[in-house]
Amino acid sequence: MSVKIMETQEVIELLEKVAGFDRSGGRDRVKTIIHRVVHDVFQIIEDLDITPEEFWSAVYYLNELGKNGEAALLAPGLGMDKYLDIRMDAEDEQAGLAGGTPRTIEGPLYVAGAPMSEGFARLDDGTETGAEIMLLKGVVTDENNQPLANAIVDVWHANSKGAYSYFDSSQSEYNLRRRIKTDAEGRYVAQSIIPSGYGCPPQGSTQALLTQLGRHGQRPAHIHFFISASGHKHLTTQINLAGDQYTYDDFAFATRDELVVAARPVAHSAEGERHGVTGPVTEVEFNIRLVPTDRQDRQAMHERQRVMAPADT
Ligand code: MBD
Ligand code: FE
């Protein structure tokens, strides 16, 4: 069966009514978007000859996805977040705001309002006694390699099981989440534990669809960053640790060559010792270059629903 009905007056008028084109109330932007979305869904049904069984399984899949709270997890798995990054990179290029450390996706597991420190912070609460100690360090500079003091480095990562505090209620509040203000030389230092990669919940909706695509739902060990400094473009990025099985096979497509960083075991770290961290640690160095801009809208991160841990609200 391959009937073609999209161009008929009946379907054209149906779409216009669906989108409220014949009503004065509502919002024009929403009408435009919904008209296009529903049109394109209809078009897909026609072009791919979608059966009623396929259509309804998709509808109930979305119900499950929402029930499991995984819509913002499926999105990166389907390359949506990466696509938005590619768009923002192209927009930056057009606006003369390209350059600096590359962006990569935020992901769904940020929690706002982490404790603020000056120059140094310990991120882990000390409960993972067997974990490898990480000494994370870097300098925030401008495009001329001049250090930026008082930049805010908001950093978050998973524990050695790949789980994030807040979303994993077994962890303490803001575990592995801190904001660090750079010192006069633009430096930030953090003591933490080496994270493990993240895996989508095996029984969840995201993994169910990925399995249908023959794909896994794994991310390499990685560390997230928001970096902001006055007069500079806000940066959302991550580093992926080198040598992970998934470093270049990330289900969320967040890996960029410039953001792959080695984790180097050292007998002692000079940067660590400046902050009282003695003995062998694994050093991870991530220097960040920010792009100058006067545009306030680009100095802030874009809006999106984000969690704020209860104690901080
Ligand atoms: C993560 O930790 C993450 O960073 C992304 C993008 C998706 C799922 C889990
Ligand atoms: Fe993550």
Tab-separated table of C-alpha atoms and ligand atoms in Angstrom:
chain	number	residue	atom	x	y	z
A	1	MET	CA	0.000	0.000	0.000
A	2	SER	CA	1.395	3.383	-0.911
A	3	VAL	CA	-1.340	5.974	-1.157
A	4	LYS	CA	-0.373	9.626	-1.598
A	5	ILE	CA	-2.721	12.015	0.220
A	6	MET	CA	-0.459	14.777	1.562
A	7	GLU	CA	-1.321	17.196	-1.241
A	8	THR	CA	-5.072	16.741	-0.949
A	9	GLN	CA	-7.232	19.661	0.188
A	10	GLU	CA	-8.580	17.533	3.031
A	11	VAL	CA	-5.132	16.968	4.587
A	12	ILE	CA	-3.952	20.533	3.936
A	13	GLU	CA	-7.029	21.900	5.738
A	14	LEU	CA	-6.669	19.363	8.559
A	15	LEU	CA	-3.104	20.551	9.227
A	16	GLU	CA	-4.195	24.186	9.286
A	17	LYS	CA	-6.897	23.446	11.841
A	18	VAL	CA	-4.548	21.288	13.931
A	19	ALA	CA	-2.148	24.238	14.202
A	20	GLY	CA	-4.929	26.723	15.086
A	21	PHE	CA	-4.398	28.810	11.936
A	22	ASP	CA	-8.127	29.526	11.869
A	23	ARG	CA	-8.161	30.819	15.499
A	24	SER	CA	-7.044	34.242	16.691
A	25	GLY	CA	-5.773	33.142	20.117
A	26	GLY	CA	-2.532	31.355	20.998
A	27	ARG	CA	1.016	32.051	19.930
A	28	ASP	CA	2.079	32.384	16.316
A	29	ARG	CA	5.516	30.859	16.884
A	30	VAL	CA	3.985	27.734	18.410
A	31	LYS	CA	1.443	27.508	15.590
A	32	THR	CA	4.209	27.700	12.979
A	33	ILE	CA	6.296	25.023	14.697
A	34	ILE	CA	3.425	22.615	15.374
A	35	HIS	CA	2.107	22.987	11.825
A	36	ARG	CA	5.515	22.020	10.506
A	37	VAL	CA	6.091	19.184	13.002
A	38	VAL	CA	2.715	17.548	12.403
A	39	HIS	CA	3.070	18.033	8.655
A	40	ASP	CA	6.451	16.325	8.717
A	41	VAL	CA	5.115	13.442	10.839
A	42	PHE	CA	2.288	12.966	8.345
A	43	GLN	CA	4.836	13.095	5.528
A	44	ILE	CA	6.965	10.440	7.210
A	45	ILE	CA	3.908	8.200	7.614
A	46	GLU	CA	3.181	8.581	3.908
A	47	ASP	CA	6.757	8.267	2.640
A	48	LEU	CA	7.731	5.304	4.832
A	49	ASP	CA	4.273	3.724	4.695
A	50	ILE	CA	4.146	3.646	8.501
A	51	THR	CA	1.632	1.063	9.712
A	52	PRO	CA	-0.858	1.763	12.517
A	53	GLU	CA	1.067	-0.751	14.663
A	54	GLU	CA	4.294	1.200	14.146
A	55	PHE	CA	2.567	4.521	14.793
A	56	TRP	CA	1.007	3.433	18.100
A	57	SER	CA	4.160	1.752	19.320
A	58	ALA	CA	5.905	5.117	18.833
A	59	VAL	CA	3.172	6.941	20.782
A	60	TYR	CA	3.401	4.560	23.735
A	61	TYR	CA	7.208	4.646	23.529
A	62	LEU	CA	7.020	8.396	24.169
A	63	ASN	CA	4.758	7.734	27.175
A	64	GLU	CA	7.353	5.350	28.610
A	65	LEU	CA	10.205	7.711	27.809
A	66	GLY	CA	8.517	10.486	29.768
A	67	LYS	CA	7.562	8.186	32.634
A	68	ASN	CA	11.232	7.169	32.924
A	69	GLY	CA	12.375	10.797	32.761
A	70	GLU	CA	14.652	9.983	29.828
A	71	ALA	CA	13.679	12.501	27.137
A	72	ALA	CA	16.837	14.551	27.807
A	73	LEU	CA	18.891	11.338	27.680
A	74	LEU	CA	17.460	10.084	24.395
A	75	ALA	CA	18.115	13.518	22.845
A	76	PRO	CA	21.941	13.279	22.987
A	77	GLY	CA	21.708	9.598	21.983
A	78	LEU	CA	19.970	10.701	18.785
A	79	GLY	CA	22.594	13.365	18.122
A	80	MET	CA	20.244	16.249	18.905
A	81	ASP	CA	22.622	17.954	21.356
A	82	LYS	CA	25.512	17.474	18.922
A	83	TYR	CA	23.435	18.956	16.116
A	84	LEU	CA	22.695	22.045	18.228
A	85	ASP	CA	26.447	22.328	18.895
A	86	ILE	CA	27.217	22.162	15.172
A	87	ARG	CA	24.651	24.939	14.650
A	88	MET	CA	26.107	27.097	17.441
A	89	ASP	CA	29.611	26.588	16.028
A	90	ALA	CA	28.369	27.762	12.623
A	91	GLU	CA	26.585	30.746	14.204
A	92	ASP	CA	29.766	31.669	16.096
A	93	GLU	CA	31.702	31.457	12.853
A	94	GLN	CA	29.220	33.795	11.175
A	95	ALA	CA	29.264	36.256	14.116
A	96	GLY	CA	33.069	36.345	14.302
A	97	LEU	CA	32.959	34.538	17.648
A	98	ALA	CA	34.709	31.324	16.633
A	99	GLY	CA	37.922	30.144	18.270
A	100	GLY	CA	39.015	29.296	21.785
A	101	THR	CA	38.445	25.937	23.429
A	102	PRO	CA	35.720	24.057	21.532
A	103	ARG	CA	32.278	23.584	23.017
A	104	THR	CA	30.633	20.269	23.524
A	105	ILE	CA	27.287	19.205	24.898
A	106	GLU	CA	26.035	19.867	28.435
A	107	GLY	CA	24.166	16.602	28.937
A	108	PRO	CA	21.221	16.108	31.287
A	109	LEU	CA	23.013	15.724	34.639
A	110	TYR	CA	24.093	19.224	35.685
A	111	VAL	CA	22.991	20.539	39.073
A	112	ALA	CA	23.127	24.302	39.612
A	113	GLY	CA	24.409	26.007	42.723
A	114	ALA	CA	27.450	23.855	43.599
A	115	PRO	CA	29.683	25.234	46.390
A	116	MET	CA	32.115	27.959	45.308
A	117	SER	CA	35.850	27.919	46.112
A	118	GLU	CA	38.794	30.166	45.344
A	119	GLY	CA	41.558	28.577	43.268
A	120	PHE	CA	41.215	25.069	44.639
A	121	ALA	CA	38.467	22.643	45.620
A	122	ARG	CA	38.186	19.047	46.630
A	123	LEU	CA	35.296	17.600	44.635
A	124	ASP	CA	34.865	14.158	46.210
A	125	ASP	CA	33.525	13.559	49.718
A	126	GLY	CA	36.176	10.955	50.506
A	127	THR	CA	33.784	8.002	50.678
A	128	GLU	CA	35.215	6.154	47.648
A	129	THR	CA	38.299	4.891	49.417
A	130	GLY	CA	39.484	2.592	46.623
A	131	ALA	CA	39.229	5.196	43.867
A	132	GLU	CA	42.176	6.606	41.919
A	133	ILE	CA	42.981	10.140	43.114
A	134	MET	CA	42.679	12.745	40.364
A	135	LEU	CA	44.459	16.068	40.369
A	136	LEU	CA	42.660	18.223	37.821
A	137	LYS	CA	44.383	21.459	36.901
A	138	GLY	CA	44.382	24.136	34.284
A	139	VAL	CA	44.650	27.776	33.339
A	140	VAL	CA	41.885	29.922	31.902
A	141	THR	CA	43.238	32.422	29.399
A	142	ASP	CA	42.009	34.783	26.746
A	143	GLU	CA	42.822	34.386	23.069
A	144	ASN	CA	46.212	36.098	23.566
A	145	ASN	CA	47.119	33.552	26.257
A	146	GLN	CA	46.688	36.176	28.987
A	147	PRO	CA	45.442	34.529	32.206
A	148	LEU	CA	41.909	35.357	33.290
A	149	ALA	CA	41.568	35.813	37.045
A	150	ASN	CA	38.163	35.322	38.699
A	151	ALA	CA	36.816	33.148	35.901
A	152	ILE	CA	34.267	30.644	37.227
A	153	VAL	CA	35.020	27.007	36.431
A	154	ASP	CA	31.878	25.006	37.224
A	155	VAL	CA	32.905	21.348	37.075
A	156	TRP	CA	30.939	18.114	37.510
A	157	HIS	CA	31.606	14.438	36.871
A	158	ALA	CA	30.556	10.898	37.743
A	159	ASN	CA	31.969	8.650	40.463
A	160	SER	CA	33.899	5.437	39.823
A	161	LYS	CA	30.596	3.666	39.065
A	162	GLY	CA	29.657	6.233	36.402
A	163	ALA	CA	26.918	7.726	38.612
A	164	TYR	CA	26.241	11.414	39.312
A	165	SER	CA	25.292	12.880	42.687
A	166	TYR	CA	21.682	14.102	42.997
A	167	PHE	CA	20.572	11.611	40.312
A	168	ASP	CA	22.219	8.857	42.395
A	169	SER	CA	20.670	9.405	45.813
A	170	SER	CA	23.341	7.259	47.504
A	171	GLN	CA	25.869	10.093	47.048
A	172	SER	CA	26.209	13.139	49.268
A	173	GLU	CA	24.850	16.496	48.145
A	174	TYR	CA	26.995	18.116	45.441
A	175	ASN	CA	29.495	15.254	45.537
A	176	LEU	CA	31.847	15.691	42.547
A	177	ARG	CA	30.359	19.118	41.771
A	178	ARG	CA	32.081	22.426	42.534
A	179	ARG	CA	32.570	25.937	41.227
A	180	ILE	CA	36.162	27.142	41.358
A	181	LYS	CA	37.159	30.761	40.858
A	182	THR	CA	40.520	31.094	39.077
A	183	ASP	CA	43.361	32.753	40.997
A	184	ALA	CA	45.363	35.823	39.923
A	185	GLU	CA	47.281	33.661	37.427
A	186	GLY	CA	44.090	32.245	35.952
A	187	ARG	CA	44.659	28.849	37.556
A	188	TYR	CA	42.164	26.368	38.939
A	189	VAL	CA	43.040	23.120	40.738
A	190	ALA	CA	40.754	20.326	41.906
A	191	GLN	CA	41.348	17.174	43.877
A	192	SER	CA	38.888	14.451	43.039
A	193	ILE	CA	38.653	10.827	41.924
A	194	ILE	CA	39.036	9.536	38.378
A	195	PRO	CA	35.487	9.084	37.021
A	196	SER	CA	34.208	6.059	35.145
A	197	GLY	CA	32.170	6.289	31.978
A	198	TYR	CA	28.400	6.571	32.052
A	199	GLY	CA	26.006	3.931	30.762
A	200	CYS	CA	22.325	4.475	29.983
A	201	PRO	CA	19.997	2.587	32.358
A	202	PRO	CA	19.990	-0.928	30.818
A	203	GLN	CA	16.219	-1.371	31.275
A	204	GLY	CA	15.370	2.197	30.223
A	205	SER	CA	13.664	3.596	27.140
A	206	THR	CA	16.823	5.108	25.666
A	207	GLN	CA	18.746	1.841	25.744
A	208	ALA	CA	15.690	0.025	24.344
A	209	LEU	CA	15.741	2.200	21.220
A	210	LEU	CA	19.545	2.166	20.907
A	211	THR	CA	19.421	-1.647	20.984
A	212	GLN	CA	16.958	-1.560	18.067
A	213	LEU	CA	19.584	0.487	16.216
A	214	GLY	CA	22.365	-1.975	17.060
A	215	ARG	CA	24.000	0.711	19.241
A	216	HIS	CA	25.346	0.809	22.788
A	217	GLY	CA	24.499	3.523	25.330
A	218	GLN	CA	27.954	4.137	26.799
A	219	ARG	CA	29.983	7.279	27.319
A	220	PRO	CA	33.724	7.360	28.016
A	221	ALA	CA	35.077	8.677	31.324
A	222	HIS	CA	34.537	12.424	31.059
A	223	ILE	CA	34.444	15.664	33.044
A	224	HIS	CA	31.966	18.478	32.392
A	225	PHE	CA	32.712	22.208	32.517
A	226	PHE	CA	30.892	25.509	32.348
A	227	ILE	CA	33.442	28.319	32.160
A	228	SER	CA	32.502	31.973	32.411
A	229	ALA	CA	34.490	35.178	32.717
A	230	SER	CA	33.323	38.747	32.324
A	231	GLY	CA	33.763	40.067	28.798
A	232	HIS	CA	34.030	36.562	27.353
A	233	LYS	CA	31.786	34.044	25.647
A	234	HIS	CA	30.339	31.443	28.001
A	235	LEU	CA	31.743	27.990	27.311
A	236	THR	CA	29.988	24.664	27.848
A	237	THR	CA	32.403	21.805	27.323
A	238	GLN	CA	33.769	18.465	28.536
A	239	ILE	CA	36.981	16.511	28.428
A	240	ASN	CA	37.059	12.831	27.564
A	241	LEU	CA	39.864	10.866	29.177
A	242	ALA	CA	42.198	9.179	26.696
A	243	GLY	CA	42.463	5.399	26.652
A	244	ASP	CA	38.852	4.619	27.531
A	245	GLN	CA	37.176	1.987	25.343
A	246	TYR	CA	34.569	4.619	24.452
A	247	THR	CA	36.787	7.705	24.080
A	248	TYR	CA	36.051	7.778	20.353
A	249	ASP	CA	32.791	5.822	20.521
A	250	ASP	CA	30.552	8.007	22.684
A	251	PHE	CA	26.807	7.311	22.388
A	252	ALA	CA	26.220	11.047	22.967
A	253	PHE	CA	28.677	12.219	20.253
A	254	ALA	CA	30.444	14.649	22.616
A	255	THR	CA	34.042	13.678	21.787
A	256	ARG	CA	36.181	16.244	19.967
A	257	ASP	CA	39.874	15.681	19.284
A	258	GLU	CA	40.882	18.874	21.117
A	259	LEU	CA	38.977	17.681	24.187
A	260	VAL	CA	40.637	14.286	24.627
A	261	VAL	CA	42.986	14.547	27.592
A	262	ALA	CA	45.514	12.098	29.023
A	263	ALA	CA	45.327	11.037	32.667
A	264	ARG	CA	48.957	10.794	33.817
A	265	PRO	CA	49.922	9.022	37.063
A	266	VAL	CA	52.687	11.004	38.836
A	267	ALA	CA	54.599	10.390	42.089
A	268	HIS	CA	53.673	13.883	43.233
A	269	SER	CA	52.041	16.909	41.670
A	270	ALA	CA	53.492	20.390	42.080
A	271	GLU	CA	50.067	21.948	41.551
A	272	GLY	CA	48.606	19.501	44.066
A	273	GLU	CA	51.260	20.203	46.661
A	274	ARG	CA	50.557	23.934	46.454
A	275	HIS	CA	47.146	22.968	47.883
A	276	GLY	CA	48.262	20.306	50.326
A	277	VAL	CA	47.653	17.282	48.093
A	278	THR	CA	50.695	15.048	48.652
A	279	GLY	CA	51.691	11.632	47.327
A	280	PRO	CA	50.939	9.886	44.042
A	281	VAL	CA	48.012	11.221	42.036
A	282	THR	CA	46.744	10.984	38.483
A	283	GLU	CA	47.075	14.357	36.830
A	284	VAL	CA	44.569	15.632	34.301
A	285	GLU	CA	45.395	18.980	32.719
A	286	PHE	CA	42.819	21.044	30.894
A	287	ASN	CA	43.681	24.588	29.868
A	288	ILE	CA	40.813	26.694	28.619
A	289	ARG	CA	40.865	29.558	26.145
A	290	LEU	CA	37.879	31.931	26.059
A	291	VAL	CA	36.749	34.185	23.239
A	292	PRO	CA	36.099	37.874	24.033
A	293	THR	CA	32.660	39.320	23.419
A	294	ASP	CA	30.660	42.334	24.586
A	295	ARG	CA	27.402	40.535	23.875
A	296	GLN	CA	25.662	39.856	27.201
A	297	ASP	CA	23.555	37.110	25.621
A	298	ARG	CA	26.716	35.205	24.732
A	299	GLN	CA	28.419	35.758	28.076
A	300	ALA	CA	25.651	33.747	29.756
A	301	MET	CA	24.669	30.164	29.062
A	302	HIS	CA	21.421	29.530	27.245
A	303	GLU	CA	18.294	28.773	29.262
A	304	ARG	CA	17.201	25.219	29.775
A	305	GLN	CA	15.456	23.437	32.610
A	306	ARG	CA	18.161	22.625	35.141
A	307	VAL	CA	18.062	21.000	38.547
A	308	MET	CA	18.895	23.047	41.618
A	309	ALA	CA	19.569	20.873	44.669
A	310	PRO	CA	16.886	21.586	47.339
A	311	ALA	CA	19.230	22.917	50.056
A	312	ASP	CA	20.339	25.699	47.727
A	313	THR	CA	16.962	26.926	46.517
B	1	MBD	C1	26.034	11.849	30.791
B	1	MBD	O1	26.872	11.844	31.836
B	1	MBD	C2	26.246	12.759	29.837
B	1	MBD	O2	27.273	13.587	30.020
B	1	MBD	C3	25.442	12.808	28.715
B	1	MBD	C4	25.704	13.785	27.653
B	1	MBD	C5	24.385	11.945	28.580
B	1	MBD	C6	24.162	11.024	29.557
B	1	MBD	C7	24.984	10.967	30.656
B	2	FE	FE	28.229	13.311	31.868
